[in-house]
XYZ file of C-alpha atoms in Angstrom:
566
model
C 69.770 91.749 106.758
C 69.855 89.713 103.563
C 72.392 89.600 101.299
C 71.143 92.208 98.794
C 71.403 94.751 101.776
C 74.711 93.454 102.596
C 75.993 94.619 99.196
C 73.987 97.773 99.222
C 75.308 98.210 102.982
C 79.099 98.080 101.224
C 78.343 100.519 98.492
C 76.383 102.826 100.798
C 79.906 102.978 103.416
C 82.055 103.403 100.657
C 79.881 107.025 99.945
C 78.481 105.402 96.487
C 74.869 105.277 97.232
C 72.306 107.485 99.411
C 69.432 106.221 101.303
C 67.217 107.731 98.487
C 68.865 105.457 95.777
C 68.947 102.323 97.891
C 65.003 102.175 98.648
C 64.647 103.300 94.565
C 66.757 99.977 94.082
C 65.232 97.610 96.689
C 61.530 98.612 95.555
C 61.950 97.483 91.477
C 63.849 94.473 92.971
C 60.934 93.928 95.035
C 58.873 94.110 91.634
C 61.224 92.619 89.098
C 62.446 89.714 91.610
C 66.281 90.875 89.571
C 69.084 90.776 91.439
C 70.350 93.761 93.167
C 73.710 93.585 91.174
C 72.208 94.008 88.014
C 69.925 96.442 89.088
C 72.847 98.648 89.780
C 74.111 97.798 86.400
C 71.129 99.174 84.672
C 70.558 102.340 86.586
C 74.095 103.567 86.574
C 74.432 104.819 89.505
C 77.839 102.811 90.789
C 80.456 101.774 87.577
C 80.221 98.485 87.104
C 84.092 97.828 88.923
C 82.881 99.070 91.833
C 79.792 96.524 92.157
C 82.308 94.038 91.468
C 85.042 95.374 93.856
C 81.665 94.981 96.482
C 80.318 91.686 95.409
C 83.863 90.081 96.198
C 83.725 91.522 99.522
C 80.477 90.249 100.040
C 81.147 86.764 98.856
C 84.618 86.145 99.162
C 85.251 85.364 95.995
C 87.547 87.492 93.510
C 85.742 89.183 90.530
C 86.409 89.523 87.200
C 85.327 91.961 84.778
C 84.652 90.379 81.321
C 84.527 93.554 79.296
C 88.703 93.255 79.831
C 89.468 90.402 79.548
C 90.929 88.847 75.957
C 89.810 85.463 76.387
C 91.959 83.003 74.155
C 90.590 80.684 71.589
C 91.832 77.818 73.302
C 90.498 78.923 76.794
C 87.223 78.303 74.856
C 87.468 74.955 73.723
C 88.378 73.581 77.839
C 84.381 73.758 78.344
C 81.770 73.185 76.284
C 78.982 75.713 74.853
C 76.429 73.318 76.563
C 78.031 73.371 79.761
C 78.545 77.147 80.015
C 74.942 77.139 79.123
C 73.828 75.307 81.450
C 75.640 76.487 84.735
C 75.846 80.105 83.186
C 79.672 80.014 83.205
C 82.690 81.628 81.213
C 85.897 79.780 81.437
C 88.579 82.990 80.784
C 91.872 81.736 81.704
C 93.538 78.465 82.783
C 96.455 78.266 85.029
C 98.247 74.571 85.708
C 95.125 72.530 86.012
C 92.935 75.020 87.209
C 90.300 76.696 85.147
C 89.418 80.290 85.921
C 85.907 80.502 85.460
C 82.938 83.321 85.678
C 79.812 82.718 86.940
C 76.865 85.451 88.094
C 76.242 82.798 90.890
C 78.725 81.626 93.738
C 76.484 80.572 96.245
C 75.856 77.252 95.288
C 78.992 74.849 95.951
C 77.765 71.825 94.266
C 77.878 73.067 90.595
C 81.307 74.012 91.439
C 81.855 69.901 91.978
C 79.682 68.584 89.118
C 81.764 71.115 86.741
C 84.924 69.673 88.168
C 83.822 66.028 87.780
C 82.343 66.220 84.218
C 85.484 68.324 82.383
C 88.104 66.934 84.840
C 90.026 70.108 86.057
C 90.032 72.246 89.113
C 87.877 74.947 88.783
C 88.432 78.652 90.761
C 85.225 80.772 91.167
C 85.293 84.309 89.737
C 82.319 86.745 90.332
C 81.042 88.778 87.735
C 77.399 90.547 86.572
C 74.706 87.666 85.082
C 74.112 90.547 82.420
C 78.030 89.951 80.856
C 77.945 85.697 81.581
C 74.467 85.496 79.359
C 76.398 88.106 76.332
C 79.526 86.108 76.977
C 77.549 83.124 76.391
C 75.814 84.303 73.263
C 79.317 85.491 71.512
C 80.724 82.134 72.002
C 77.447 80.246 70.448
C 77.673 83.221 67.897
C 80.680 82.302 66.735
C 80.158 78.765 66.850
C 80.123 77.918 63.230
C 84.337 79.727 62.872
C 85.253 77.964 66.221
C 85.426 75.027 63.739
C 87.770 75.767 61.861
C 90.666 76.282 64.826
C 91.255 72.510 65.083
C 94.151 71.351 64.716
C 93.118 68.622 61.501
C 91.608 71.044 59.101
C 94.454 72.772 58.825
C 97.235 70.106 58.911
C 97.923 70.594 55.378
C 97.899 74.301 54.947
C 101.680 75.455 54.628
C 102.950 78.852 53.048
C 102.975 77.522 49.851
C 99.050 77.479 49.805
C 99.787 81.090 48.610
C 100.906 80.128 44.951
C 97.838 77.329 44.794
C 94.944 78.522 42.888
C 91.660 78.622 44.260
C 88.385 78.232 42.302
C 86.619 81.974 42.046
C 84.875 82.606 45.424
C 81.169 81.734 45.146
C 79.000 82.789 47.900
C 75.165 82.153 46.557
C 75.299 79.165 49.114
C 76.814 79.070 52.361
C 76.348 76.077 53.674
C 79.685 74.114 54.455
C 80.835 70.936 52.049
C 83.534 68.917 52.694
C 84.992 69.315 49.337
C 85.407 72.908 49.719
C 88.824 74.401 51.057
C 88.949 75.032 55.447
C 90.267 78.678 54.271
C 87.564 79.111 51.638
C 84.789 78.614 54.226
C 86.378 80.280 56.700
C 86.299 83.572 55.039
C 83.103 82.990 53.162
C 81.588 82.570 56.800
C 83.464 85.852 58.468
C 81.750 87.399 55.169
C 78.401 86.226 56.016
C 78.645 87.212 59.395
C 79.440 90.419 58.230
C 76.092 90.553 56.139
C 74.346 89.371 58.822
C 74.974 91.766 61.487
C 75.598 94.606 59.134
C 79.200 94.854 59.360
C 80.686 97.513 57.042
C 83.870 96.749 57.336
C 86.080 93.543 57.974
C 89.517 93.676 59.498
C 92.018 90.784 59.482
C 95.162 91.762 61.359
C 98.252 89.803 61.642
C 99.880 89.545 64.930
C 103.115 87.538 66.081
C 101.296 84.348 67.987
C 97.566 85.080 66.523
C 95.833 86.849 64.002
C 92.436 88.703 64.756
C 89.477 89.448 63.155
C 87.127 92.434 63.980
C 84.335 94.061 62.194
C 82.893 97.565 61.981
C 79.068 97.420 63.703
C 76.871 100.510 63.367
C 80.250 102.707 63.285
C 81.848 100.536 66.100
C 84.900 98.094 65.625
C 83.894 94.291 67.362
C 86.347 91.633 68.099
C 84.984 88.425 66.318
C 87.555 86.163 67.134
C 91.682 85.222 67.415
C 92.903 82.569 64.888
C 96.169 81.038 65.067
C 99.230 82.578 63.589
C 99.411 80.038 60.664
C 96.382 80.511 59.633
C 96.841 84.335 59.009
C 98.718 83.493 55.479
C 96.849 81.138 53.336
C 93.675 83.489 54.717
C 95.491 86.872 53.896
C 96.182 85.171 50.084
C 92.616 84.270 49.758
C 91.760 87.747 50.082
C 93.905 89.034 47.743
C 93.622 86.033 45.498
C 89.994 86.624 44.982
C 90.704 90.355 44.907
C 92.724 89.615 41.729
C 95.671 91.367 43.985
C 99.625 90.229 43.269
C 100.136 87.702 45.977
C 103.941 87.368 45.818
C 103.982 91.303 46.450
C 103.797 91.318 49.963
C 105.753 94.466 50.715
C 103.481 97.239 49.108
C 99.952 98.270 49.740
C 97.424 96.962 47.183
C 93.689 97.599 46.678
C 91.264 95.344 44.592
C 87.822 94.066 44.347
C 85.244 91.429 44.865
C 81.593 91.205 43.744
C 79.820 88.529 45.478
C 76.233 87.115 46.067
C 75.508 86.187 49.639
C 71.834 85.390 51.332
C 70.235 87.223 47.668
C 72.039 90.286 48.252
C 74.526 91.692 45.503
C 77.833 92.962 47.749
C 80.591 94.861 46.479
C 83.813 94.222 48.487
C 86.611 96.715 48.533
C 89.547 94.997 49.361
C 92.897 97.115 50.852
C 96.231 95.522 52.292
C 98.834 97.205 54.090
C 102.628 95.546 54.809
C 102.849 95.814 59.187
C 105.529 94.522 61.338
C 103.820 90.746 61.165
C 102.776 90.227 58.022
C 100.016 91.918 55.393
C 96.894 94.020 57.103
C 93.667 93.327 55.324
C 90.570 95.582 55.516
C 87.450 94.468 53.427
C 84.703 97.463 53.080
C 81.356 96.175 51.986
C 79.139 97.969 49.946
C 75.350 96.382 49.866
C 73.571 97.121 46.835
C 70.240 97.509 48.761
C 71.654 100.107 51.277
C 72.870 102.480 48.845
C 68.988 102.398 47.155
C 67.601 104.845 49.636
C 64.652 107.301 49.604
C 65.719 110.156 51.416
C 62.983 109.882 54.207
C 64.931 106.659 55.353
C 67.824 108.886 55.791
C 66.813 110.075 58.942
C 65.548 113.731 58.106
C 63.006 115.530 59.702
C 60.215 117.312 57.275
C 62.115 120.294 56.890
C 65.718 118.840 56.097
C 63.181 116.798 53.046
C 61.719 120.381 52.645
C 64.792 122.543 52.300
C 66.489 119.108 49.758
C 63.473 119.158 47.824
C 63.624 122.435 46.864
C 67.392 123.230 46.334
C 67.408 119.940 43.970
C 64.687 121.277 41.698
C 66.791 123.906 40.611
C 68.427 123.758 37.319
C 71.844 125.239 38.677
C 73.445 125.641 42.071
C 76.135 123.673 44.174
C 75.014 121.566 46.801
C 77.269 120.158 49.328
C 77.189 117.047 52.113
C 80.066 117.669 54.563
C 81.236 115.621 57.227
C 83.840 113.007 58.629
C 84.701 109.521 57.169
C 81.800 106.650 56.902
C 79.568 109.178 58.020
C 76.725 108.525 55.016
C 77.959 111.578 53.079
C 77.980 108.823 50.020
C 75.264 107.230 51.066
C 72.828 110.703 50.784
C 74.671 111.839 47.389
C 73.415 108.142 46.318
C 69.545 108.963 47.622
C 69.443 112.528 45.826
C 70.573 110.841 42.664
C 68.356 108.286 42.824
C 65.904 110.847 43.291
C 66.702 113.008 40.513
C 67.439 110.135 37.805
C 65.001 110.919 35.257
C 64.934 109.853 31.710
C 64.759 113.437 30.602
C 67.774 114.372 32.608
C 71.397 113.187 32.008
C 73.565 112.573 34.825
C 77.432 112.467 34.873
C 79.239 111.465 38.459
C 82.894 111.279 38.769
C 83.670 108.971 41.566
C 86.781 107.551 43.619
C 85.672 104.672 43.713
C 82.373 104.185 42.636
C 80.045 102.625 45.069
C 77.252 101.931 43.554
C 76.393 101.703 39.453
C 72.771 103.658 39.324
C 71.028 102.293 36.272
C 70.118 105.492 34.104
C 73.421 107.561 35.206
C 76.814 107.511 33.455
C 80.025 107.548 36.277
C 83.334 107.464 35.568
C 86.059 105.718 37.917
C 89.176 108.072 38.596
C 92.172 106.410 37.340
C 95.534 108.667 38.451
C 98.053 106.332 36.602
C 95.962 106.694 33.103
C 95.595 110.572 33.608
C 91.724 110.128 34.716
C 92.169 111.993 37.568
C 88.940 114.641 38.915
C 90.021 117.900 37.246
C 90.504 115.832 33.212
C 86.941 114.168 33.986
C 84.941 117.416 34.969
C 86.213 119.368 31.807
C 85.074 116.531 29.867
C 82.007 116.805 31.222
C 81.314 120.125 30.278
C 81.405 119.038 26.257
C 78.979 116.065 27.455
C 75.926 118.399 27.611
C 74.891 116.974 31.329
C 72.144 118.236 33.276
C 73.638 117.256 36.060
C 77.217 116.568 37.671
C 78.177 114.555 40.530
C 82.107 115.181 41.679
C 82.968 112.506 44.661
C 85.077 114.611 46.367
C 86.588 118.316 46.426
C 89.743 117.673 48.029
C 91.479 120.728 47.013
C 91.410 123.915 45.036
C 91.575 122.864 41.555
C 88.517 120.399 42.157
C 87.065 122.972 43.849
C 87.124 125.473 40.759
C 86.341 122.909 38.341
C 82.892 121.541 40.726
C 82.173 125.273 41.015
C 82.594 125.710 36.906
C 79.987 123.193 36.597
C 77.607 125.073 38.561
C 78.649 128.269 36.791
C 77.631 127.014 33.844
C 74.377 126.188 34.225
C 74.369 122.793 35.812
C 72.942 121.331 38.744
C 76.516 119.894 40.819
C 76.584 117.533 43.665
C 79.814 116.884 46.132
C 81.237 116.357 49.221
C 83.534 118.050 51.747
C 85.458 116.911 55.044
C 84.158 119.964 57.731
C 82.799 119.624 60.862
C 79.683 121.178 60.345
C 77.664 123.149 57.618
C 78.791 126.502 57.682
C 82.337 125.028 58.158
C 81.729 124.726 54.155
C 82.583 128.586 53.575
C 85.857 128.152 55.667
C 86.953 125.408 54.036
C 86.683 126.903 50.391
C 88.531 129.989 52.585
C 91.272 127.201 53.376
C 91.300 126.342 49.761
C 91.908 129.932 48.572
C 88.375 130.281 46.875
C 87.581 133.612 46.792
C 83.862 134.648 48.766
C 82.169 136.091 45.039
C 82.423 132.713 43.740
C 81.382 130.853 46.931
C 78.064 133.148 46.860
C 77.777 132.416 42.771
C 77.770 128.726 43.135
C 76.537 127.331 46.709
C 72.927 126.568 46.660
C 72.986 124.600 49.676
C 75.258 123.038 52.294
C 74.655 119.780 54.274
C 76.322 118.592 57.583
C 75.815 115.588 58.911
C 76.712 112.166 61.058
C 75.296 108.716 61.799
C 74.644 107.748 65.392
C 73.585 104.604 66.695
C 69.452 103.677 67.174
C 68.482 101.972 70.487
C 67.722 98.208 70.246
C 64.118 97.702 69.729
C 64.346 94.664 71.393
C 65.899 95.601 74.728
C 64.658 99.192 74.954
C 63.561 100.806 78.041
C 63.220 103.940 80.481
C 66.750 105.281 81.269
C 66.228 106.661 84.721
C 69.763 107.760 85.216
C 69.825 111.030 84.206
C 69.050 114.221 86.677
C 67.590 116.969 85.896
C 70.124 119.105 86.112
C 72.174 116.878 83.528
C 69.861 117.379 81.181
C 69.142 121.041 81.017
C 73.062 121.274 81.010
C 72.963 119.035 78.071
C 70.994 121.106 76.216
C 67.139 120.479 77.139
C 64.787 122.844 79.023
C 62.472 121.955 82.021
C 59.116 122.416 79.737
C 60.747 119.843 77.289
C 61.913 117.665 80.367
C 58.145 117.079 80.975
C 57.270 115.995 77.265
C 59.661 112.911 77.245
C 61.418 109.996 78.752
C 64.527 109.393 77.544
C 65.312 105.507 76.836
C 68.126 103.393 76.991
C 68.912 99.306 75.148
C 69.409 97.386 78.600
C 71.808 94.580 75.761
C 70.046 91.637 74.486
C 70.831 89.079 71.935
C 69.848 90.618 68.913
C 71.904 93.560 69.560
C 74.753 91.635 70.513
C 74.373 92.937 74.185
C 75.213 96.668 73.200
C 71.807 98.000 73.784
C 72.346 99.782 69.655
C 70.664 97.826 66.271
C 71.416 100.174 63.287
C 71.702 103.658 63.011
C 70.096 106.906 61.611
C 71.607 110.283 60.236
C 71.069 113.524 62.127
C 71.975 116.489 59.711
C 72.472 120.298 59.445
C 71.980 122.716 56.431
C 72.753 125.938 55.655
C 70.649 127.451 52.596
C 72.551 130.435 50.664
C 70.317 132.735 50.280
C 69.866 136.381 49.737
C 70.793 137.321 53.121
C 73.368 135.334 54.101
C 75.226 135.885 50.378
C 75.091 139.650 50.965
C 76.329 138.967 54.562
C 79.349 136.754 53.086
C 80.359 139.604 50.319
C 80.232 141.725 53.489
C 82.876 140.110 54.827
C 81.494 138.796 58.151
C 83.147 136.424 60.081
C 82.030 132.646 60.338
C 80.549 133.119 63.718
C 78.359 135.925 62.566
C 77.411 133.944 59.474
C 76.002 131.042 61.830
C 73.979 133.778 63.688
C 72.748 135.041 60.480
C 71.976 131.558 59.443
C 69.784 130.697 62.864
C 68.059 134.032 63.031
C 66.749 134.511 59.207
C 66.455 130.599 58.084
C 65.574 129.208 61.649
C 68.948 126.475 60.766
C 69.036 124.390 63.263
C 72.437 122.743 64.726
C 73.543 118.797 64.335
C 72.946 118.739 68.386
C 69.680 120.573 67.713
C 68.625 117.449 65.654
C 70.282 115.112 67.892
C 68.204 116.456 70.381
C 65.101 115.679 68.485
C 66.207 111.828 68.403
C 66.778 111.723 72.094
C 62.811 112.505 72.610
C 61.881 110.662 69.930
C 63.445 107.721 72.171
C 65.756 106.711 69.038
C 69.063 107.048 70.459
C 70.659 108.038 73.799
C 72.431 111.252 75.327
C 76.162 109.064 75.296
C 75.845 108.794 71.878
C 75.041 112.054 70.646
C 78.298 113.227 73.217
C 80.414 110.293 71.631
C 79.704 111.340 68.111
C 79.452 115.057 68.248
């Protein structure tokens, strides 16, 4: 028996596999030449400890799992990127004078000796899947050009004082590292274009007692980047809020500010927010790309009829239309598309925004300023002596916004906003919640829109997801005829996608037109569930799942995302 069957042999006694499963592994090993480890990986069929917990018993080596593991900065510098290269290893942990190191392959003794004899130190074997040493790899040569910056010289010089020092305006049209330039200065402008380049939305620098880490928000998903050391976490925190045009002494109240920068020919507007915590100032830097926010709505994700149903309810002079949904969902992001659709120079536009996002050439917005008395109610009866066509209001966040929006589509104007519900005809019971009565919900609302942003499958890395039974999926949702129509398809994690088997990600939406029959159903007092019904039946609506569903056998995104976001 080789040693493939040994570890299939483990799983199989331990009730994890059947005999059916084994020969469906053994045969694509017997194509692919993979090993039977990583096959398992793929398919799903064992969780990934439990190959781990059987490798070890196979080998007689102890595992580790990666995916858990906070591996230290310093851990990182005790073997080199060419090394771990090389032999495929992942030093995680040191103890004494031994380094604790992870390698996809055991067998062979003598790179165990030639790593000892070229860095010096014992080294102790730790098993763990080839697929996690090669994205383990990648991260560290990804984040090769900050490693730089942890040693010890650049930053001999930078005490707390480097707070008050003033540091030329941050310039980002070039990149490239000088050695005039400031350690702290190029470390952020690199963690910014990182950010660009793997289209980060947010940055988070967080301040803890003996480090201070760095993630960033990928396709709706917060990544560790890297730990810094603890004394770096000031002069960097005062950079932020120096270029931010913040108050740097005030260290004990939250602040927001700004930043416009250039970086790699795209115009980037960075929102910048701190936040006092128990070891020093929290940063969070939102970016806002200039190109992104330029959208025609069939990039958005919608099917034909969602452009149908838009296309329609936006060609109307008057009416209400509203995009619910939860935080950094694209709610902003489709307001932005439907004005850029409708800015015409015969029409005159108006948006009140908090903050504004993105200046539109051709439109006229207005920044909400509480402490000056521009707050969202002031703004939208000015508007109404402006003579717009038509009004865009940010947010309805409460009843008098909600009057105010409404009076704009009242009186004869074309209004645009947004709502936090869960889904479409959640609209009508959150203007319930607001104490809006139902005659002026079914005198204003032209059209409601739901919707969220889930992540694509890597182009790169994408292939047949075999894992699923039938029986899964028709209790997900799909029926046997469809079952035969499709394959659904799964990122196995490459480089590009930073091993997560996502790149990017789409919207999948939900509207509810107000028409004739589900107004008089709404004066008639029915019940939300019974306006849903009326909703499927007469306008054929169909749900955020519904459309999920649609991306699934389109082979854009995966069933554990659609259950993770919805």
């Amino acid at each position: 028996m080789t040693n493939y069957n040994k570890l299939l042999k483990i799983l199989k006694n331990k009730g994890l596999l059947t005999d059916t499963q084994i020969k469906e592994i053994l045969d694509i090993q017997n194509k692919c030449g993979k090993k039977v480890g990583s096959i398992l990986d793929s398919l799903g069929y064992v969780p990934k400890e439990e190959i781990l917990k059987a490798l070890s018993e196979q080998t007689g080596v102890p595992y580790v799992n990666l995916n858990k593991v906070n591996i230290k900065p310093e851990i990182n510098t005790l073997i080199s990127d060419e090394i771990c290269e090389k032999y495929k290893i992942v030093p995680f942990d040191m103890v004494g004078n031994t380094i604790k190191v992870a390698c996809g392959n055991v067998a062979d003794l003598t790179i165990k000796n030639e790593i000892e004899f070229i860095v010096g130190k014992k080294i102790e074997f730790y098993i763990e899947l080839e697929k996690y040493i090669d994205q383990a790899i990648q991260n560290r040569i990804g984040k090769k050009e900050l490693q730089k910056y942890l040693r010890q010289d650049y930053f001999k010089d930078i005490q707390e004082e480097s707070e008050e020092r003033k540091i030329p305006v941050l310039d980002l049209t070039t990149i490239n590292v000088t050695k005039d330039e400031a350690p702290i200065i190029n470390l952020l402008n690199n963690l910014l274009d990182i950010a660009i380049r793997d289209n980060a939305t947010d940055i988070h620098i967080e301040p803890y007692k003996d480090h201070c880490r760095i993630r960033m928000r990928i396709d709706g998903i917060l990544q560790e980047i890297i730990n810094l050391p603890a004394k770096i976490k000031s002069p960097l925190i005062s950079r932020c809020k120096l270029i931010a045009r913040m108050d740097i002494a005030n260290k004990l109240m939250p602040q927001d500010g700004k930043i416009f920068i250039t970086i790699k020919n795209k115009l980037v507007d960075v929102r910048v927010s701190t936040l006092p915590t128990l070891y020093g100032e929290k940063v969070a830097l939102r970016l806002l790309v200039k190109e992104k926010y330029l959208l025609d709505m069939e990039k958005l994700g919608m099917n034909e009829d969602h452009l149908k149903i838009i296309d329609s309810s936006i060609n109307k002079s008057t009416g209400l239309i509203v995009v619910t949904g939860a935080t950094s969902m694209g709610k902003s992001t489709t307001l932005y598309a439907i004005l850029n659709k409708l800015n015409e120079n015969h029409k005159h536009v108006l948006t009140v925004e908090d903050p504004i996002e993105y200046d539109i050439l051709g439109i006229n917005q207005s920044q909400i300023n509480e402490a000056t008395g521009m707050t969202y109610n002031r703004i939208i009866r000015t508007f109404l002596r402006q003579d717009p066509d038509i009004i865009m209001v940010g947010e309805i966040r409460d009843r008098e916004t909600a009057l105010g929006t409404m009076q704009c589509s009242l009186t004869g104007h074309l209004t645009l906003s947004t709502l936090h519900t869960n889904n479409a005809i959640g609209t009508i019971d959150r203007f319930f919640n607001m104490g809006i009565e139902r005659f002026l919900i079914t005198s204003t609302m032209e059209l409601a829109i739901a919707q969220r942003l889930i992540r694509t499958i890597c182009p790169n890395c994408k292939t047949e997801n075999n894992e699923y039974t039938e029986e899964f999926l028709i209790n997900f949702g799909f029926n046997k005829d469809e079952l035969n129509s499709f394959i659904p398809m799964k990122g196995r994690g490459c480089e590009k996608c930073n091993g997560t088997g996502f790149k990017g990600r789409t919207g999948i939406f939900e509207m509810v037109r107000f028409d004739k029959e589900l107004k008089k159903a709404l004066l008639q007092n029915k019940i939300i569930e019974e306006l849903e019904e009326i909703a499927r039946k007469e306008q054929g609506m169909k749900t955020l799942k519904d459309h999920a569903m649609e991306k699934i056998k389109q082979g854009k995104t995966t069933v554990e995302e659609v259950l993770r976001i919805l």
